[in-house]
Short mmCIF file of C-alpha atoms in Angstrom, two decimals:
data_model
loop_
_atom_site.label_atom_id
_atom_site.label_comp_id
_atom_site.label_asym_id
_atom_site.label_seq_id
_atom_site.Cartn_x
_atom_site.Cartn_y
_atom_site.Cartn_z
CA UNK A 1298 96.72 99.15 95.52
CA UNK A 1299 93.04 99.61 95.70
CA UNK A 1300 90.94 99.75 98.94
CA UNK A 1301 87.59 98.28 99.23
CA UNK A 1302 85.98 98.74 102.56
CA UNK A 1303 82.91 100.35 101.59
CA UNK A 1304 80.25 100.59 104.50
CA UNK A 1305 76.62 101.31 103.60
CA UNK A 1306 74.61 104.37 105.26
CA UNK A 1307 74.07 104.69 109.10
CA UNK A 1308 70.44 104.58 108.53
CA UNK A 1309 70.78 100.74 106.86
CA UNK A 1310 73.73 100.45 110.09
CA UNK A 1311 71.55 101.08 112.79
CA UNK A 1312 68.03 99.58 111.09
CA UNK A 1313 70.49 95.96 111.32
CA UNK A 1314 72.49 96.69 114.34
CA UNK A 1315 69.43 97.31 116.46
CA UNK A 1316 67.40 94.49 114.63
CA UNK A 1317 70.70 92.07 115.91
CA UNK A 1318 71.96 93.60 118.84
CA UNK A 1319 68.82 93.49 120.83
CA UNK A 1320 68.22 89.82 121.31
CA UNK A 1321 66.52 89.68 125.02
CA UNK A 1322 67.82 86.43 125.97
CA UNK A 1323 70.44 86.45 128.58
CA UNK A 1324 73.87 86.98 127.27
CA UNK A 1325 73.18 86.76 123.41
CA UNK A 1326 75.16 90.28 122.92
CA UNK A 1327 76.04 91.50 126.25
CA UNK A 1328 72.56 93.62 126.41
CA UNK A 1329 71.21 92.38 129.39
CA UNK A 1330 72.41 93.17 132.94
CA UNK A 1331 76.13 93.20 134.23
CA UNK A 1332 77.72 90.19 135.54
CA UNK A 1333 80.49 87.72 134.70
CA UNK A 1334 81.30 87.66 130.66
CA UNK A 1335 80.87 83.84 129.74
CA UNK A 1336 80.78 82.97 126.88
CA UNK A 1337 78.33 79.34 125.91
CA UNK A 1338 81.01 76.42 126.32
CA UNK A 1339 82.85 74.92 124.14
CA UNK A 1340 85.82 73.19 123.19
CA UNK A 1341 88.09 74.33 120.69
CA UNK A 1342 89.18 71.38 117.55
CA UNK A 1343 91.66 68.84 118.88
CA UNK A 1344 93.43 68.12 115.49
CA UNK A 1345 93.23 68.87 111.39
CA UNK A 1346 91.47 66.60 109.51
CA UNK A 1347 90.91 65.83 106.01
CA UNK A 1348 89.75 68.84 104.29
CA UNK A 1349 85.53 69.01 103.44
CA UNK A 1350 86.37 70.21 99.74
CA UNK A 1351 84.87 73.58 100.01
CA UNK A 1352 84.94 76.40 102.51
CA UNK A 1353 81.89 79.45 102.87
CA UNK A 1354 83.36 82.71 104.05
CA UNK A 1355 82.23 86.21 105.08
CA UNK A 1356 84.45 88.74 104.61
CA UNK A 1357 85.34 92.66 104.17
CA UNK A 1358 85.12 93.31 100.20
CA UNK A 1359 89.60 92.93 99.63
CA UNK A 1360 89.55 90.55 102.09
CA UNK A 1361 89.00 87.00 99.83
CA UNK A 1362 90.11 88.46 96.53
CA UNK A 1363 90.00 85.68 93.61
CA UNK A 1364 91.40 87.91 90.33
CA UNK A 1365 87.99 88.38 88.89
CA UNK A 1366 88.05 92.71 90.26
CA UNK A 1367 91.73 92.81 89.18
CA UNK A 1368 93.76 89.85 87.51
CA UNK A 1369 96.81 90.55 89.13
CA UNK A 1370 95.31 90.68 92.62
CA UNK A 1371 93.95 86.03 93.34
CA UNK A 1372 95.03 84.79 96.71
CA UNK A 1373 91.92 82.30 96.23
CA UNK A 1374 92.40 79.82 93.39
CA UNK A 1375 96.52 79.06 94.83
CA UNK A 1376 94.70 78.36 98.36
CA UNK A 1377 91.98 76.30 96.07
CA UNK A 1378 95.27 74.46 94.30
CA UNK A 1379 97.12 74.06 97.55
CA UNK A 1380 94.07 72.18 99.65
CA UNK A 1381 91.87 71.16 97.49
CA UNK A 1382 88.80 73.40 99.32
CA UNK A 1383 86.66 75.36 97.22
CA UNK A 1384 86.14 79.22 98.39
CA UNK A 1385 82.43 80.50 98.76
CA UNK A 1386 82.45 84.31 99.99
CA UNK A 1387 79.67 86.62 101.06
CA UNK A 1388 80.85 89.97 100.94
CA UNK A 1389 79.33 91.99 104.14
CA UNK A 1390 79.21 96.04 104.33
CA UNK A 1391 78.96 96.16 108.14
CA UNK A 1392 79.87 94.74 111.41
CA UNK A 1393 76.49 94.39 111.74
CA UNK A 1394 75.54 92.24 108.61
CA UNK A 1395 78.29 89.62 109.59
CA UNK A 1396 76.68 89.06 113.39
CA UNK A 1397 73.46 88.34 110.77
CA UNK A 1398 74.79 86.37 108.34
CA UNK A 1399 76.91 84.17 111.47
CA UNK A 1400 73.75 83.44 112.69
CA UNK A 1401 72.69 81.61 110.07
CA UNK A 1402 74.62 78.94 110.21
CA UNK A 1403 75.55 78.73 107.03
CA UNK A 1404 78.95 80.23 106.92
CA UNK A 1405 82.05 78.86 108.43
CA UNK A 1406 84.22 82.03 109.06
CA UNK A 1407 84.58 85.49 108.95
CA UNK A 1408 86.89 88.40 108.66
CA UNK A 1409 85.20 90.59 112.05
CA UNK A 1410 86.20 93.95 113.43
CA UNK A 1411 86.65 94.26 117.16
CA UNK A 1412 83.16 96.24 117.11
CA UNK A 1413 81.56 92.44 116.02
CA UNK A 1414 83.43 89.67 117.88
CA UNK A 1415 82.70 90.21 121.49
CA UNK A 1416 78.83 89.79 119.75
CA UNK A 1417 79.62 86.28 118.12
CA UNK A 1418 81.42 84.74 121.36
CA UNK A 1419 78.49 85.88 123.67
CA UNK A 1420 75.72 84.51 121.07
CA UNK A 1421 77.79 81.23 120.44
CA UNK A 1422 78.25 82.34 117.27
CA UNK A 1423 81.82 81.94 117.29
CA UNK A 1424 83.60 79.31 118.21
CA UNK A 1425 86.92 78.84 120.48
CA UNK A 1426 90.35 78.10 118.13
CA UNK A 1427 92.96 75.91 118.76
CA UNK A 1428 96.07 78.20 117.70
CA UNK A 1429 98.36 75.08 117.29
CA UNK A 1430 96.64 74.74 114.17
CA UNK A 1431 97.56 77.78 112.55
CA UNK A 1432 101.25 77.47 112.14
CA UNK A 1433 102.29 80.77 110.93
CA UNK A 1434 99.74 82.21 114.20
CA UNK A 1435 103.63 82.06 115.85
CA UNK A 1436 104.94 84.74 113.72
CA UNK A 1437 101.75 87.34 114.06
CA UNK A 1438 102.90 89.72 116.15
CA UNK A 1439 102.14 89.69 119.65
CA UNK A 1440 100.49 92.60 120.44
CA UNK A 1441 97.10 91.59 118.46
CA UNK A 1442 97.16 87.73 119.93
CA UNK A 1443 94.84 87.66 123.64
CA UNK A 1444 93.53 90.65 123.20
CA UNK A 1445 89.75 91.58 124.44
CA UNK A 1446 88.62 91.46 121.08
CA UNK A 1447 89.46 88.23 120.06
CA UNK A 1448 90.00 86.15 123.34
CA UNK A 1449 88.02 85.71 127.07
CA UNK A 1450 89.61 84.40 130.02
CA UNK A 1451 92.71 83.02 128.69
CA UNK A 1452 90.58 81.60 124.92
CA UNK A 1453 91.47 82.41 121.84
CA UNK A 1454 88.46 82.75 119.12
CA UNK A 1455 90.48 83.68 116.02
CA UNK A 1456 93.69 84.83 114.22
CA UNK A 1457 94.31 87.91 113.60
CA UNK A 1458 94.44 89.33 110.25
CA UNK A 1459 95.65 93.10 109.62
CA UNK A 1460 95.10 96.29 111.70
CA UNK A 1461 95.08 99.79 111.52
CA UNK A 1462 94.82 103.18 113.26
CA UNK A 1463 92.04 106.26 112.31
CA UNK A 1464 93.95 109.18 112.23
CA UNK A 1465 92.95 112.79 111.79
CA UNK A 1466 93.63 114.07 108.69
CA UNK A 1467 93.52 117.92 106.97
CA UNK A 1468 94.03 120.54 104.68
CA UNK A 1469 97.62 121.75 104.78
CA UNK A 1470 96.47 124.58 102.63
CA UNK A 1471 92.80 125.38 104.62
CA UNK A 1472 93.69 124.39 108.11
CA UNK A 1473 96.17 126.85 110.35
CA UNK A 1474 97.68 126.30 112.54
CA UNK A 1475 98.42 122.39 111.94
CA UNK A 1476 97.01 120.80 114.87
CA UNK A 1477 98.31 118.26 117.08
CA UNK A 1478 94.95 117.13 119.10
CA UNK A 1479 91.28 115.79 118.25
CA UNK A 1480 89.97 119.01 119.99
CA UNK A 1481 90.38 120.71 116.43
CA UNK A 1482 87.23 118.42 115.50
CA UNK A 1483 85.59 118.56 119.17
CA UNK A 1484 85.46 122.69 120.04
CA UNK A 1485 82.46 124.26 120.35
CA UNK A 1486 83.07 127.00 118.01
CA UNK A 1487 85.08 125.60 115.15
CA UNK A 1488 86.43 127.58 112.72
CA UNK A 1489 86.32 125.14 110.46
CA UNK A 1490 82.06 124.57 110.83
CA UNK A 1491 80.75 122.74 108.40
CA UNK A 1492 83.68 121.60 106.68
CA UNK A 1493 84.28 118.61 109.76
CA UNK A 1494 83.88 115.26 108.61
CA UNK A 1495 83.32 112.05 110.92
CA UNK A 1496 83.28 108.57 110.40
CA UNK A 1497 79.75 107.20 110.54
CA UNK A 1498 79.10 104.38 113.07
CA UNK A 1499 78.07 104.05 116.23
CA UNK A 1500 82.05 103.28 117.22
CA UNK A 1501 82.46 106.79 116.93
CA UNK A 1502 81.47 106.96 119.95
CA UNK A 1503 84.60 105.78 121.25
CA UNK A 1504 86.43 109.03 119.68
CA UNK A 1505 84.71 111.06 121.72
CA UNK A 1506 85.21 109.21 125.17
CA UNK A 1507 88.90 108.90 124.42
CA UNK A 1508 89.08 112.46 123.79
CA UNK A 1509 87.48 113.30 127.01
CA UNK A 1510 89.59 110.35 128.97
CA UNK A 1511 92.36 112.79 127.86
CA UNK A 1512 90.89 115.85 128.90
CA UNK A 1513 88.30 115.87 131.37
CA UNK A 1514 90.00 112.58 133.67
CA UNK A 1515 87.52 113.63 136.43
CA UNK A 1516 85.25 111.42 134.63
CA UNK A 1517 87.23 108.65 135.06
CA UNK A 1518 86.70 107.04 131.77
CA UNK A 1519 89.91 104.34 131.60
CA UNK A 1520 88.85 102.37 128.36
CA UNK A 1521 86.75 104.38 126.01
CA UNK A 1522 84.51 101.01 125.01
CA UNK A 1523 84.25 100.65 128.61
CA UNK A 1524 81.75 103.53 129.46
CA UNK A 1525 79.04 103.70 132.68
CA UNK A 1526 75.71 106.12 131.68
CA UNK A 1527 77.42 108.98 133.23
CA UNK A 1528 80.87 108.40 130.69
CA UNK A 1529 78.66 107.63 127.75
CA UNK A 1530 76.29 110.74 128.49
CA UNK A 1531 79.33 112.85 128.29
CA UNK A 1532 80.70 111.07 124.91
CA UNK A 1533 77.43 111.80 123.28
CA UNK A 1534 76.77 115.38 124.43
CA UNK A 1535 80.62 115.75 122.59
CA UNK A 1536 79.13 114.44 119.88
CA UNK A 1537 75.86 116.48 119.76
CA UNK A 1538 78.16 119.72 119.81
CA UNK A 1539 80.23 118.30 117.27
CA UNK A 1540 77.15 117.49 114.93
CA UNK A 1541 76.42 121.47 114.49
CA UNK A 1542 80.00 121.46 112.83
CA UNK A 1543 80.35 118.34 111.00
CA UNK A 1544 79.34 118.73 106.88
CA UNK A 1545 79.71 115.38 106.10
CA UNK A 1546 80.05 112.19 107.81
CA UNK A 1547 81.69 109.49 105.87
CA UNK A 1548 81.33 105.69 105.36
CA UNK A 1549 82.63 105.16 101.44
CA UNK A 1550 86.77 106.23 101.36
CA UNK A 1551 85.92 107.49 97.83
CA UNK A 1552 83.35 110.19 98.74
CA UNK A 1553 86.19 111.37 101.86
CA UNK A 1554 88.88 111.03 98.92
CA UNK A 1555 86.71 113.73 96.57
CA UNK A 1556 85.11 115.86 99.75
CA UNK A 1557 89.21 116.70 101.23
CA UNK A 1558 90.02 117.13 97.15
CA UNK A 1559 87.15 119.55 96.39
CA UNK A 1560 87.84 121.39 99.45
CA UNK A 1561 84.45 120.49 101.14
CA UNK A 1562 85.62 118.89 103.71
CA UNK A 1563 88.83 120.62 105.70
CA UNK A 1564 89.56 118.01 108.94
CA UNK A 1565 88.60 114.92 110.37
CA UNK A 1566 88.89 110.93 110.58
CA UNK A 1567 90.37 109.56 108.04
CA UNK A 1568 92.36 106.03 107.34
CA UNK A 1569 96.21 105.88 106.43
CA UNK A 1570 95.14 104.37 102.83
CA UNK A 1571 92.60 107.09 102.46
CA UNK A 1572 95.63 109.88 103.14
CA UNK A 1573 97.36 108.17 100.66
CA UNK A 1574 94.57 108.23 97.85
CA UNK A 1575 94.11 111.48 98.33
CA UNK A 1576 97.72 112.63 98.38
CA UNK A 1577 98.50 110.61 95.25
CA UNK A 1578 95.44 112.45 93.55
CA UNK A 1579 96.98 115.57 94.56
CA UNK A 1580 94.84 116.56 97.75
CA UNK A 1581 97.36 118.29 99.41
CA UNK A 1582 96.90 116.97 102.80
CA UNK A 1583 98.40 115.45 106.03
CA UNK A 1584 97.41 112.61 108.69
CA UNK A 1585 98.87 111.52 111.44
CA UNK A 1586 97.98 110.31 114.85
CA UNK A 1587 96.85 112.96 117.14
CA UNK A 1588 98.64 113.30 120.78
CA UNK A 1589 95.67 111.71 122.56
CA UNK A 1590 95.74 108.48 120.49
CA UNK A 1591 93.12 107.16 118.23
CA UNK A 1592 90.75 104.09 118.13
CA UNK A 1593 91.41 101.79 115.30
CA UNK A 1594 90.78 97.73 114.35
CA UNK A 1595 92.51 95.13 114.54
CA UNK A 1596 90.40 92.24 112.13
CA UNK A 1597 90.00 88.55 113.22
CA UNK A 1598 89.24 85.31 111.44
CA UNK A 1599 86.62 83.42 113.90
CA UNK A 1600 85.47 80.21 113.53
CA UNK A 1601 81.95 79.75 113.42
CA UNK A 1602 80.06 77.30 116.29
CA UNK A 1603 78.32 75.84 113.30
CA UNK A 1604 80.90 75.71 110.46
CA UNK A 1605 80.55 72.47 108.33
CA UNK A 1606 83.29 72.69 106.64
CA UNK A 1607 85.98 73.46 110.00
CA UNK A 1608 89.37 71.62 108.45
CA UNK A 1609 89.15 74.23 105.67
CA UNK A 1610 88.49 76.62 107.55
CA UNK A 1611 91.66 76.39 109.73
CA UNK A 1612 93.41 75.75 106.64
CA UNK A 1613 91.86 79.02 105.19
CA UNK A 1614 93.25 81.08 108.56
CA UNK A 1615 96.63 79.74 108.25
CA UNK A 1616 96.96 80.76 104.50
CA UNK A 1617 95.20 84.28 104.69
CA UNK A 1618 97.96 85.28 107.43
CA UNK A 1619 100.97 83.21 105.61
CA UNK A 1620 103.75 85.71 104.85
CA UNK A 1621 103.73 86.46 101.59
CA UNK A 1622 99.86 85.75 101.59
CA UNK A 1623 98.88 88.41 103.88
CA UNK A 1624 101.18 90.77 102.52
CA UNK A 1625 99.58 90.91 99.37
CA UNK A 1626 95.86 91.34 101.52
CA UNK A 1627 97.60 94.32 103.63
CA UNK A 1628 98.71 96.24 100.29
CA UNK A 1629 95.43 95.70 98.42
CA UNK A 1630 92.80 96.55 101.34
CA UNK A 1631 95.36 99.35 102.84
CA UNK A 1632 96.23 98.17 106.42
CA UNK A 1633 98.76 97.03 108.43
CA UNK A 1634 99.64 92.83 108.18
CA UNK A 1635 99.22 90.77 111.35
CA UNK A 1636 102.62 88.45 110.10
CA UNK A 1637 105.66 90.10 111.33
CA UNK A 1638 107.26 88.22 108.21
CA UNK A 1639 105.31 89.86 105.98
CA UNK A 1640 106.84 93.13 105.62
CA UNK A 1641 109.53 90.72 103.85
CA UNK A 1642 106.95 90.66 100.72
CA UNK A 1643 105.60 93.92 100.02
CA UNK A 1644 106.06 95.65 96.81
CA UNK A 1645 106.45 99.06 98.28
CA UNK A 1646 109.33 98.65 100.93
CA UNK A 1647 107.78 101.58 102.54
CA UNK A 1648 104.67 100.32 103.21
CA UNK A 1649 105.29 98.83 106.95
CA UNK A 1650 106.89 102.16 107.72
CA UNK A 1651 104.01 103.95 106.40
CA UNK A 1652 101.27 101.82 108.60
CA UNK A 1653 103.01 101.29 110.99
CA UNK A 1654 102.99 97.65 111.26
CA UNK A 1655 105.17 95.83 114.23
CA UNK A 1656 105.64 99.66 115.78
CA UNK A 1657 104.58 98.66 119.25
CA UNK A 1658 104.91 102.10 120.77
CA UNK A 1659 102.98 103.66 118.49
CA UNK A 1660 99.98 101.19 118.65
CA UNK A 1661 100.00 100.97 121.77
CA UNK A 1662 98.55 104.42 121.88
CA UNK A 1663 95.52 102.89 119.58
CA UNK A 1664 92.38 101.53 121.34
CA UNK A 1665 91.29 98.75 118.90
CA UNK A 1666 87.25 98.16 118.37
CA UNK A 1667 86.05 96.63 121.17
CA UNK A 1668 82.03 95.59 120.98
CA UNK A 1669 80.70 97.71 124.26
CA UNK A 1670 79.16 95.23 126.75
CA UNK A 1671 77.15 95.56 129.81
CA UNK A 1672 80.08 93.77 131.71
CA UNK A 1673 83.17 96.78 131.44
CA UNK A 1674 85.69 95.53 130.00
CA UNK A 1675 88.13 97.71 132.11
CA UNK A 1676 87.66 95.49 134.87
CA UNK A 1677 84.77 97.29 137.05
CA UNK A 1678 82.70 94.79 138.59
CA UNK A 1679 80.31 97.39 140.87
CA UNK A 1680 79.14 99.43 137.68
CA UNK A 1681 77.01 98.19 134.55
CA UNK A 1682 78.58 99.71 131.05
CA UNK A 1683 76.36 100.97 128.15
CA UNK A 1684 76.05 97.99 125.72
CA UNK A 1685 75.77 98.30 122.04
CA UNK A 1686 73.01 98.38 121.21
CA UNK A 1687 72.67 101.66 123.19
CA UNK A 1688 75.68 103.14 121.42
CA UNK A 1689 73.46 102.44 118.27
CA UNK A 1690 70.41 104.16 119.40
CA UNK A 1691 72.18 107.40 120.79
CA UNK A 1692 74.24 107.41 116.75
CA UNK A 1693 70.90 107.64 115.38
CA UNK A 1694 69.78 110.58 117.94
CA UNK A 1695 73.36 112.07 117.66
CA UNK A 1696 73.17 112.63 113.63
CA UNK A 1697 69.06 113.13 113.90
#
């Protein structure tokens, strides 16, 4: 198994998300004032037709894998056999560089995190999908179909794919005692300065507002993408404090693999593949979910508005989450699969267990990405939330 989300360095992150997230027409990314989220209409495709002979993706490197990084690992040329459609894919580090390439026009679906989608439906960017044609979309498991990252008002706008939660991870042999809360990470005066690591994106804001939703409810913060200025002032002066502690924060998995191995780095986010890696290379260390939950993602394929080649496309969603087809995705890129079915498939019969996958009670203690938006998407209709691009802006002061 090899994992292969790699994300590039905040400063390239927030030079693109600011450069795409603040678009000053109305609605384009939620960055304008509050009011009713809707989303450019459309209707979603009545019926499959004949497939266009070729299909251009965007994806999350592991995502669209076609045997030429590892022989053994080509999910692309049997869909290529099987319908006769070609597969282009653009391989995108960030969130951020698939709102940009969407925009082009010249793809005709992509692989996005929760912290992207909200983005495509308000731009138009993504268009609505007709579930009925994606017959294995029955067997993903209900808890990621209609949710507020990939649906408004009753819409679906893609299938999902796989999911996962961040979990804090540490030293078993550095760390004492073995904590059970993200306050290990959050204290003032950590005794573990310096050797803190944090995932680098402007999501992270998101662990600190569910850390305080736990502790300090006087705020009154009820969804932690859902944040008023007085909420998201709080979340960032967390994160200020935390910066005086944190030695490293982390986008590659390989640099947090050799920073918990070398010892630099003691605690901190982590992924359930990247516990793995480092266990296996004989990091002796432990991650679990802490007692105030965790954010996470939940992937979707979406449709784009503009996608030439659409019948593909559909047929592309309804192979990537087949059963035995998005088994093998979930054991190469290190995440839970969306297809309940697919545990049926993996090599390692462990490997649901170990992420987690169809465990409703324990996910439902994960707040999946959710792209911040003016409108709260908690409900509140008398309060404007931070949008996006804000969250961007106060990253880069944050880590300054």
């Amino acid at each position: 198994m090899r994992l292969n989300r790699v994300l590039t360095t905040a400063v390239a992150l927030a030079a693109i998300a600011l450069a795409t997230s603040c678009d000053s027409s109305p609605g384009t990314d939620g960055s304008t004032a509050a009011g009713p989220f809707t989303p450019p209409e459309m209707t979603a495709q009545k019926s499959l037709g004949k497939g266009e002979g070729a299909v251009n993706l965007i994806a999350w490197a592991g995502y669209v894998e076609d045997g030429s990084d590892d022989p053994k690992v080509d999910w692309v040329h049997p869909f290529e056999k099987q319908t006769g459609c070609r597969v282009n894919v653009k391989i995108a580090g960030t969130s951020d560089d698939m709102v940009n390439l969407m925009k082009t026009g010249q793809y005709d679906a992509v692989s996005a995190s929760g912290d992207a989608s909200l983005r495509l439906v308000a731009s138009g960017d993504a268009a609505p999908v007709n579930t009925r044609l994606v017959p294995h979309y029955k067997d993903v498991f209900s808890n990621l179909k209609m949710q507020k990252w990939n649906s408004v008002d009753g819409v679906a706008y893609g299938i999902p794919h796989g999911y996962g939660a961040n979990l804090l991870m540490y030293r078993t042999d550095e760390v004492s005692p073995a904590p059970d809360s993200w306050g290990t990470v959050f204290e003032k005066d950590s005794p573990y300065r310096g050797h803190v690591t944090a995932y680098d994106s402007p999501i992270y804001i998101a662990d600190a507002a569910l850390y305080l939703m736990k502790t300090k409810p006087s705020l009154g913060i009820r969804n932690p993408y859902a944040l008023d200025k007085k909420q998201f002032d709080a979340s960032v002066a967390l994160l200020r404090q935390q910066n005086a502690n944190v030695g490293e924060y982390w986008s590659d998995y390989l640099k947090e693999v050799s920073a918990f191995k070398s010892g630099d780095s003691r605690i901190g986010t982590t992924w359930q593949v990247i516990a793995n890696t480092a266990r296996a290379e004989k990091a002796p260390v432990k991650a679990f979910l802490p007692r105030e939950g965790s954010t996470g993602w939940s992937d979707t394929w979406m449709l784009s508005s503009k996608a030439r080649h659409p019948n593909c496309a559909y047929r592309w969603m309804d192979w990537i989450v087949s059963p035995k087809i998005n088994a093998q995705v979930a054991q190469y890129f290190g995440e839970a699969p969306a297809n309940r079915l697919a545990c049926r498939y993996t090599i390692d019969k462990n490997f649901c267990a170990d992420y987690h996958a169809g465990d409703s009670a324990y996910y439902e203690r994960v707040w999946f990405w959710t792209t911040p938006i003016p409108q709260c998407v908690d409900g509140r209709k008398n309060v404007s939330c931070v949008p996006y691009a804000k969250w961007v802006q106060a990253w880069t002061a944050i880590k300054g």
